[in-house]
Tab-separated table of N, CA and C in Angstrom:
chain	number	residue	atom	x	y	z
A	46	MET	N	0.416	-1.153	0.196
A	46	MET	CA	-0.041	0.025	-0.205
A	46	MET	C	1.400	1.360	0.424
A	47	THR	N	1.867	1.009	0.670
A	47	THR	CA	2.703	2.750	0.682
A	47	THR	C	3.548	2.484	-0.700
A	48	VAL	N	4.041	1.505	-1.721
A	48	VAL	CA	4.353	1.610	-3.128
A	48	VAL	C	3.456	2.425	-4.225
A	49	PRO	N	2.100	2.473	-4.276
A	49	PRO	CA	1.208	3.534	-4.800
A	49	PRO	C	1.054	4.690	-4.254
A	50	LEU	N	1.250	5.051	-2.627
A	50	LEU	CA	1.311	6.302	-2.304
A	50	LEU	C	2.712	6.850	-2.772
A	51	LYS	N	4.114	6.483	-2.609
A	51	LYS	CA	5.243	6.853	-3.093
A	51	LYS	C	4.694	7.526	-4.640
A	52	ASN	N	4.333	6.919	-5.578
A	52	ASN	CA	4.273	6.568	-7.010
A	52	ASN	C	3.487	7.726	-6.888
A	53	VAL	N	2.479	8.214	-6.515
A	53	VAL	CA	1.329	8.862	-6.177
A	53	VAL	C	2.584	10.579	-6.222
A	54	LEU	N	3.031	10.514	-5.006
A	54	LEU	CA	4.159	11.695	-4.652
A	54	LEU	C	4.869	12.102	-5.622
A	55	ALA	N	5.608	10.959	-6.094
A	55	ALA	CA	6.887	11.080	-7.322
A	55	ALA	C	5.987	12.136	-8.439
A	56	VAL	N	4.626	11.353	-8.679
A	56	VAL	CA	3.984	11.908	-9.873
A	56	VAL	C	4.152	13.411	-9.449
A	57	HIS	N	3.465	13.826	-8.759
A	57	HIS	CA	3.088	14.950	-8.224
A	57	HIS	C	4.277	16.214	-8.022
A	58	LEU	N	5.570	15.287	-7.930
A	58	LEU	CA	6.323	16.057	-7.641
A	58	LEU	C	7.074	16.360	-8.519
A	59	LEU	N	7.319	15.663	-9.745
A	59	LEU	CA	7.731	15.889	-11.411
A	59	LEU	C	6.837	16.693	-11.835
A	60	ARG	N	5.799	16.608	-11.890
A	60	ARG	CA	4.631	17.205	-12.560
A	60	ARG	C	4.741	18.898	-11.795
A	61	GLN	N	5.267	19.316	-10.596
A	61	GLN	CA	5.395	20.457	-9.786
A	61	GLN	C	6.621	21.073	-10.136
A	62	HIS	N	7.878	20.301	-9.920
A	62	HIS	CA	8.863	20.488	-10.144
A	62	HIS	C	9.621	20.149	-11.140
A	63	GLY	N	9.312	19.057	-12.243
A	63	GLY	CA	10.411	18.587	-12.968
A	63	GLY	C	10.202	19.368	-14.403
A	64	THR	N	9.386	20.118	-14.613
A	64	THR	CA	9.182	20.425	-15.759
A	64	THR	C	9.220	22.370	-15.805
A	65	THR	N	9.803	23.200	-16.598
A	65	THR	CA	9.586	24.083	-16.539
A	65	THR	C	8.084	25.262	-17.366
A	66	LYS	N	7.652	25.609	-16.507
A	66	LYS	CA	6.491	26.281	-17.171
A	66	LYS	C	6.824	28.209	-17.289
A	67	PRO	N	5.408	27.834	-18.435
A	67	PRO	CA	6.291	29.601	-19.159
A	67	PRO	C	5.125	30.573	-17.659
A	68	LYS	N	6.030	31.415	-17.690
A	68	LYS	CA	5.420	32.647	-16.628
A	68	LYS	C	4.490	33.482	-17.383
A	69	LEU	N	3.228	33.141	-16.428
A	69	LEU	CA	2.073	34.045	-17.443
A	69	LEU	C	1.874	35.224	-16.413
A	70	PRO	N	1.456	36.282	-16.708
A	70	PRO	CA	1.415	37.708	-15.914
A	70	PRO	C	0.162	37.187	-14.964
A	71	ASN	N	0.332	37.669	-13.634
A	71	ASN	CA	-0.772	37.335	-12.963
A	71	ASN	C	-1.575	38.670	-12.781
A	72	TYR	N	-2.770	38.156	-13.099
A	72	TYR	CA	-3.849	38.789	-12.871
A	72	TYR	C	-4.643	38.856	-11.319
A	73	GLU	N	-4.038	38.726	-10.685
A	73	GLU	CA	-5.002	38.560	-9.593
A	73	GLU	C	-6.295	39.372	-8.769
A	74	TYR	N	-5.735	40.601	-9.029
A	74	TYR	CA	-6.448	41.551	-8.771
A	74	TYR	C	-7.488	42.323	-10.003
A	75	GLY	N	-7.091	42.100	-11.151
A	75	GLY	CA	-7.937	42.632	-12.294
A	75	GLY	C	-7.535	43.985	-12.625
A	76	LEU	N	-8.188	44.721	-12.850
A	76	LEU	CA	-7.838	46.168	-13.532
A	76	LEU	C	-7.439	46.866	-12.185
A	77	SER	N	-6.825	48.164	-12.466
A	77	SER	CA	-6.357	48.968	-11.113
A	77	SER	C	-7.779	49.837	-10.806
A	78	HIS	N	-7.331	49.975	-9.431
A	78	HIS	CA	-8.659	50.837	-9.080
A	78	HIS	C	-9.175	51.846	-9.899
A	79	ARG	N	-7.232	52.219	-10.372
A	79	ARG	CA	-7.953	53.675	-11.314
A	79	ARG	C	-8.729	53.263	-12.863
A	80	GLN	N	-8.280	52.390	-13.661
A	80	GLN	CA	-8.752	51.632	-14.291
A	80	GLN	C	-10.008	51.511	-14.379
A	81	LEU	N	-10.103	50.573	-12.979
A	81	LEU	CA	-11.759	50.044	-12.993
A	81	LEU	C	-12.603	51.821	-12.806
A	82	GLN	N	-12.277	52.733	-12.282
A	82	GLN	CA	-13.420	53.513	-12.149
A	82	GLN	C	-13.438	54.185	-13.259
A	83	GLN	N	-12.424	54.782	-14.055
A	83	GLN	CA	-12.432	55.089	-15.281
A	83	GLN	C	-13.412	54.286	-16.214
A	84	VAL	N	-13.028	53.260	-16.431
A	84	VAL	CA	-14.702	51.980	-17.020
A	84	VAL	C	-15.803	52.583	-16.210
A	85	LEU	N	-16.143	52.470	-14.997
A	85	LEU	CA	-17.540	52.342	-14.745
A	85	LEU	C	-17.726	53.973	-14.720
A	86	ASP	N	-17.431	54.399	-14.742
A	86	ASP	CA	-17.700	56.481	-15.075
A	86	ASP	C	-18.276	55.730	-16.337
A	87	TYR	N	-17.854	55.690	-17.166
A	87	TYR	CA	-17.964	55.825	-18.807
A	87	TYR	C	-19.164	55.136	-18.924
A	88	ILE	N	-19.650	53.895	-18.036
A	88	ILE	CA	-20.302	52.753	-18.522
A	88	ILE	C	-21.626	53.802	-17.835
A	89	ASP	N	-21.809	54.138	-16.609
A	89	ASP	CA	-22.585	55.175	-16.580
A	89	ASP	C	-23.211	56.049	-16.931
A	90	ALA	N	-21.885	56.761	-17.502
A	90	ALA	CA	-22.407	57.962	-18.401
A	90	ALA	C	-22.655	58.008	-19.896
A	91	ASN	N	-22.465	56.271	-20.145
A	91	ASN	CA	-23.096	56.250	-21.303
A	91	ASN	C	-24.505	55.184	-21.303
A	92	LEU	N	-24.791	54.596	-20.553
A	92	LEU	CA	-25.873	53.697	-20.215
A	92	LEU	C	-26.735	53.395	-21.337
A	93	GLY	N	-27.258	54.701	-21.922
A	93	GLY	CA	-28.344	54.868	-22.931
A	93	GLY	C	-27.704	54.843	-24.514
A	94	ASN	N	-26.592	54.834	-24.382
A	94	ASN	CA	-26.358	54.247	-25.484
A	94	ASN	C	-25.070	52.914	-25.740
A	95	GLU	N	-25.048	52.727	-27.161
A	95	GLU	CA	-24.455	51.433	-27.288
A	95	GLU	C	-23.069	51.264	-27.009
A	96	ILE	N	-22.546	50.524	-26.089
A	96	ILE	CA	-21.404	50.332	-25.166
A	96	ILE	C	-20.902	49.370	-25.983
A	97	LYS	N	-19.670	49.093	-26.590
A	97	LYS	CA	-18.680	48.151	-26.872
A	97	LYS	C	-17.966	47.391	-26.326
A	98	LEU	N	-17.699	46.334	-26.305
A	98	LEU	CA	-16.162	46.102	-25.457
A	98	LEU	C	-15.306	46.915	-25.735
A	99	ALA	N	-15.006	46.536	-27.067
A	99	ALA	CA	-13.621	47.696	-27.809
A	99	ALA	C	-13.496	49.255	-27.042
A	100	ASP	N	-15.049	49.500	-26.951
A	100	ASP	CA	-14.381	50.996	-26.495
A	100	ASP	C	-14.118	51.063	-25.293
A	101	LEU	N	-14.707	50.008	-24.253
A	101	LEU	CA	-13.991	49.793	-22.674
A	101	LEU	C	-12.444	49.692	-22.708
A	102	ALA	N	-12.035	48.507	-23.733
A	102	ALA	CA	-10.924	47.924	-23.590
A	102	ALA	C	-10.429	49.259	-23.906
A	103	LYS	N	-10.404	50.232	-25.053
A	103	LYS	CA	-9.674	51.447	-25.089
A	103	LYS	C	-9.574	52.022	-24.207
A	104	ILE	N	-10.401	52.115	-23.244
A	104	ILE	CA	-10.090	53.190	-21.901
A	104	ILE	C	-9.048	53.085	-21.377
A	105	VAL	N	-8.852	51.768	-21.180
A	105	VAL	CA	-7.642	51.529	-19.966
A	105	VAL	C	-6.369	50.830	-21.458
A	106	GLY	N	-6.442	50.996	-22.275
A	106	GLY	CA	-5.250	51.090	-23.500
A	106	GLY	C	-4.765	49.307	-23.763
A	107	ILE	N	-5.687	48.482	-23.298
A	107	ILE	CA	-5.664	46.916	-23.390
A	107	ILE	C	-6.418	45.963	-24.579
A	108	SER	N	-6.173	45.118	-25.153
A	108	SER	CA	-7.140	44.236	-26.075
A	108	SER	C	-8.063	43.922	-25.141
A	109	GLN	N	-9.368	43.529	-26.055
A	109	GLN	CA	-10.902	43.128	-25.708
A	109	GLN	C	-10.561	42.080	-24.913
A	110	PHE	N	-9.463	41.020	-25.794
A	110	PHE	CA	-9.403	39.740	-24.695
A	110	PHE	C	-9.073	39.940	-23.028
A	111	TYR	N	-7.824	40.627	-22.896
A	111	TYR	CA	-7.786	40.495	-21.548
A	111	TYR	C	-8.140	41.812	-20.647
A	112	PHE	N	-8.885	42.608	-21.479
A	112	PHE	CA	-9.926	43.856	-20.719
A	112	PHE	C	-11.132	42.645	-20.287
A	113	GLY	N	-11.555	42.009	-20.703
A	113	GLY	CA	-12.894	41.405	-20.701
A	113	GLY	C	-12.260	40.296	-19.087
A	114	ARG	N	-11.096	39.662	-19.369
A	114	ARG	CA	-10.688	38.821	-18.357
A	114	ARG	C	-10.372	39.543	-16.965
A	115	LEU	N	-9.758	40.948	-17.200
A	115	LEU	CA	-9.023	41.739	-15.918
A	115	LEU	C	-10.722	42.379	-15.343
A	116	PHE	N	-11.820	42.441	-16.086
A	116	PHE	CA	-12.984	43.163	-15.664
A	116	PHE	C	-13.193	42.228	-14.609
A	117	LYS	N	-13.928	40.721	-15.665
A	117	LYS	CA	-14.291	39.833	-14.551
A	117	LYS	C	-13.517	39.760	-13.478
A	118	GLN	N	-12.586	39.329	-13.296
A	118	GLN	CA	-11.491	39.004	-12.367
A	118	GLN	C	-11.981	40.551	-10.969
A	119	SER	N	-12.141	41.453	-11.756
A	119	SER	CA	-11.785	43.036	-10.847
A	119	SER	C	-13.700	42.931	-9.617
A	120	LEU	N	-14.711	42.418	-10.847
A	120	LEU	CA	-15.912	42.722	-10.465
A	120	LEU	C	-16.620	41.078	-10.456
A	121	GLY	N	-16.112	40.116	-11.047
A	121	GLY	CA	-16.588	38.880	-10.855
A	121	GLY	C	-18.039	38.598	-11.630
A	122	LEU	N	-17.687	40.125	-12.585
A	122	LEU	CA	-18.805	39.806	-13.407
A	122	LEU	C	-18.252	39.909	-14.791
A	123	SER	N	-18.455	39.897	-15.814
A	123	SER	CA	-18.255	40.270	-17.831
A	123	SER	C	-18.524	41.245	-17.598
A	124	PRO	N	-18.140	42.288	-18.680
A	124	PRO	CA	-18.602	43.521	-18.560
A	124	PRO	C	-19.644	43.143	-18.968
A	125	TYR	N	-20.396	42.800	-19.952
A	125	TYR	CA	-21.829	42.296	-20.414
A	125	TYR	C	-22.576	42.775	-18.951
A	126	GLN	N	-22.507	41.263	-18.747
A	126	GLN	CA	-23.611	40.827	-17.153
A	126	GLN	C	-23.493	42.268	-16.529
A	127	TYR	N	-22.260	43.436	-16.382
A	127	TYR	CA	-22.250	44.124	-15.390
A	127	TYR	C	-22.860	45.727	-16.363
A	128	LEU	N	-22.894	45.145	-17.427
A	128	LEU	CA	-23.573	46.314	-18.452
A	128	LEU	C	-25.497	46.515	-18.315
A	129	LEU	N	-25.533	44.983	-18.321
A	129	LEU	CA	-27.270	44.413	-18.018
A	129	LEU	C	-28.057	45.192	-16.767
A	130	GLN	N	-26.567	44.549	-15.438
A	130	GLN	CA	-27.575	44.721	-14.095
A	130	GLN	C	-27.236	46.458	-14.049
A	131	GLN	N	-26.387	47.372	-14.521
A	131	GLN	CA	-26.238	48.556	-14.708
A	131	GLN	C	-27.791	49.042	-15.411
A	132	ARG	N	-27.938	49.079	-16.401
A	132	ARG	CA	-29.528	49.396	-16.999
A	132	ARG	C	-30.705	49.051	-16.350
A	133	VAL	N	-30.476	47.980	-15.997
A	133	VAL	CA	-31.822	47.147	-15.221
A	133	VAL	C	-31.798	48.128	-13.963
A	134	GLU	N	-31.069	48.591	-13.194
A	134	GLU	CA	-31.035	49.221	-11.576
A	134	GLU	C	-31.456	50.542	-12.151
A	135	ARG	N	-30.637	51.095	-13.895
A	135	ARG	CA	-31.077	52.688	-13.829
A	135	ARG	C	-32.851	52.891	-13.841
A	136	ALA	N	-33.413	50.994	-14.716
A	136	ALA	CA	-34.856	51.297	-15.090
A	136	ALA	C	-35.290	51.011	-13.784
A	137	LYS	N	-35.265	50.512	-12.892
A	137	LYS	CA	-35.927	50.453	-11.596
A	137	LYS	C	-35.958	52.338	-11.110
A	138	LYS	N	-34.749	52.642	-10.921
A	138	LYS	CA	-34.546	54.004	-10.363
A	138	LYS	C	-36.079	54.842	-10.882
A	139	LEU	N	-36.011	54.694	-12.632
A	139	LEU	CA	-36.589	55.853	-13.367
A	139	LEU	C	-38.369	55.270	-13.089
A	140	LEU	N	-38.338	53.780	-13.255
A	140	LEU	CA	-39.703	53.461	-13.113
A	140	LEU	C	-40.428	53.927	-11.452
A	141	LYS	N	-39.359	54.069	-10.443
A	141	LYS	CA	-39.950	54.590	-9.125
A	141	LYS	C	-39.887	56.299	-9.040
A	142	THR	N	-39.262	57.028	-9.824
A	142	THR	CA	-39.318	58.169	-9.756
A	142	THR	C	-39.761	59.260	-11.070
A	143	THR	N	-40.535	58.358	-12.180
A	143	THR	CA	-40.970	59.251	-13.007
A	143	THR	C	-42.146	58.232	-13.393
A	144	GLU	N	-42.928	59.249	-14.246
A	144	GLU	CA	-43.977	58.630	-14.906
A	144	GLU	C	-43.650	58.171	-16.399
A	145	GLN	N	-42.360	58.051	-16.735
A	145	GLN	CA	-42.316	57.915	-18.455
A	145	GLN	C	-42.892	56.276	-18.477
A	146	PRO	N	-43.488	56.747	-19.542
A	146	PRO	CA	-43.982	55.300	-20.298
A	146	PRO	C	-42.780	54.425	-20.235
A	147	ILE	N	-43.055	52.662	-20.221
A	147	ILE	CA	-42.133	51.687	-19.799
A	147	ILE	C	-40.973	51.902	-21.240
A	148	ILE	N	-41.413	51.996	-22.230
A	148	ILE	CA	-40.988	52.068	-23.805
A	148	ILE	C	-39.384	52.667	-23.527
A	149	ASP	N	-40.329	53.987	-23.394
A	149	ASP	CA	-39.364	55.245	-22.807
A	149	ASP	C	-38.041	55.328	-22.246
A	150	ILE	N	-38.427	54.500	-21.095
A	150	ILE	CA	-37.133	54.321	-20.113
A	150	ILE	C	-36.675	53.328	-20.788
A	151	ALA	N	-36.866	52.067	-21.091
A	151	ALA	CA	-36.318	50.864	-21.993
A	151	ALA	C	-35.282	51.417	-23.144
A	152	PHE	N	-35.641	52.816	-23.594
A	152	PHE	CA	-34.673	53.513	-24.824
A	152	PHE	C	-33.725	54.136	-23.913
A	153	ASP	N	-34.282	54.839	-22.653
A	153	ASP	CA	-33.061	56.043	-21.805
A	153	ASP	C	-32.586	54.839	-21.212
A	154	CYS	N	-32.817	53.706	-21.372
A	154	CYS	CA	-31.476	52.673	-20.161
A	154	CYS	C	-30.593	52.261	-21.198
A	155	GLY	N	-30.710	52.236	-22.239
A	155	GLY	CA	-29.960	51.374	-23.566
A	155	GLY	C	-30.729	50.112	-24.230
A	156	PHE	N	-31.498	49.871	-23.711
A	156	PHE	CA	-32.428	48.816	-24.371
A	156	PHE	C	-32.812	49.089	-25.722
A	157	ASN	N	-32.725	48.310	-26.552
A	157	ASN	CA	-33.411	48.250	-28.099
A	157	ASN	C	-35.040	47.925	-28.046
A	158	SER	N	-35.710	47.620	-27.162
A	158	SER	CA	-36.988	47.280	-27.068
A	158	SER	C	-37.602	47.112	-25.080
A	159	HIS	N	-38.598	47.521	-25.517
A	159	HIS	CA	-39.746	47.048	-24.166
A	159	HIS	C	-39.324	45.834	-23.923
A	160	SER	N	-39.722	45.069	-25.136
A	160	SER	CA	-39.476	43.224	-24.728
A	160	SER	C	-37.966	42.990	-24.357
A	161	HIS	N	-36.947	43.813	-24.476
A	161	HIS	CA	-35.241	43.535	-24.297
A	161	HIS	C	-35.320	43.499	-22.636
A	162	LEU	N	-36.094	44.772	-22.432
A	162	LEU	CA	-35.973	45.429	-21.108
A	162	LEU	C	-36.823	44.550	-19.925
A	163	SER	N	-37.805	43.960	-20.580
A	163	SER	CA	-38.453	43.120	-19.505
A	163	SER	C	-38.107	41.831	-19.342
A	164	THR	N	-37.518	41.177	-20.313
A	164	THR	CA	-36.736	39.952	-20.488
A	164	THR	C	-35.332	40.048	-19.467
A	165	GLN	N	-34.838	41.114	-19.659
A	165	GLN	CA	-33.258	41.455	-18.562
A	165	GLN	C	-33.810	41.512	-17.111
A	166	PHE	N	-35.152	42.451	-16.870
A	166	PHE	CA	-35.355	42.748	-15.438
A	166	PHE	C	-36.224	41.812	-15.405
A	167	ARG	N	-36.805	40.862	-15.915
A	167	ARG	CA	-36.821	39.578	-15.110
A	167	ARG	C	-36.257	38.293	-14.725
A	168	GLN	N	-35.337	38.789	-15.689
A	168	GLN	CA	-34.027	37.950	-15.274
A	168	GLN	C	-33.284	38.091	-13.960
A	169	LEU	N	-33.382	39.633	-13.803
A	169	LEU	CA	-32.216	39.871	-12.516
A	169	LEU	C	-33.199	39.828	-11.499
A	170	THR	N	-34.539	40.626	-11.376
A	170	THR	CA	-35.421	40.570	-10.220
A	170	THR	C	-36.214	39.710	-9.761
A	171	GLY	N	-36.866	39.079	-11.252
A	171	GLY	CA	-37.951	38.053	-11.018
A	171	GLY	C	-39.221	38.661	-10.788
A	172	MET	N	-39.210	40.159	-11.597
A	172	MET	CA	-40.924	40.626	-11.695
A	172	MET	C	-40.130	41.158	-12.705
A	173	THR	N	-41.514	41.855	-13.827
A	173	THR	CA	-41.820	42.901	-14.886
A	173	THR	C	-41.723	44.136	-14.415
A	174	PRO	N	-41.126	45.237	-15.521
A	174	PRO	CA	-40.913	46.622	-15.175
A	174	PRO	C	-42.194	47.135	-14.705
A	175	LYS	N	-43.582	46.882	-15.242
A	175	LYS	CA	-44.729	47.042	-14.343
A	175	LYS	C	-45.305	46.800	-13.168
A	176	ALA	N	-44.689	45.600	-13.058
A	176	ALA	CA	-45.112	44.706	-11.589
A	176	ALA	C	-44.214	45.491	-10.508
A	177	ASP	N	-42.978	45.736	-10.934
A	177	ASP	CA	-41.824	46.549	-10.110
A	177	ASP	C	-42.672	48.467	-9.780
A	178	ARG	N	-42.967	48.612	-11.192
A	178	ARG	CA	-43.218	50.351	-11.103
A	178	ARG	C	-44.537	50.053	-9.846
A	179	THR	N	-45.811	49.048	-9.783
A	179	THR	CA	-46.596	48.978	-9.039
A	179	THR	C	-46.420	48.480	-7.482
A	180	ASN	N	-45.189	48.167	-7.001
A	180	ASN	CA	-45.055	47.778	-5.866
A	180	ASN	C	-44.315	48.647	-4.904
């Protein structure tokens, strides 16, 4: 019984120390605080407009691929998930504080239709925009 354990230990040691692995940059903490704040400010200021991944990556001067990766490491959400979440939050605020028609709120928050807002709203909150407004 000790022979298999020795083999397992030997294999583990060889895998860990027997080969050279390329050193990859460590992005453990994601975007810097300054970079993240620049991106979040841009998103907040442009929620009603089309926001592309390329635009966000350009703000911090990195590729779209690395931006998406670092953003997710920073917030735990992909840029798209974060954007949808912020749009729904803004819609919730407008539903409570204005009498605007829901279709207008949808466009003001960057959704391309009432149904797109309703679908995303329901997925994130469990209710429709109309139901949220009446609660």
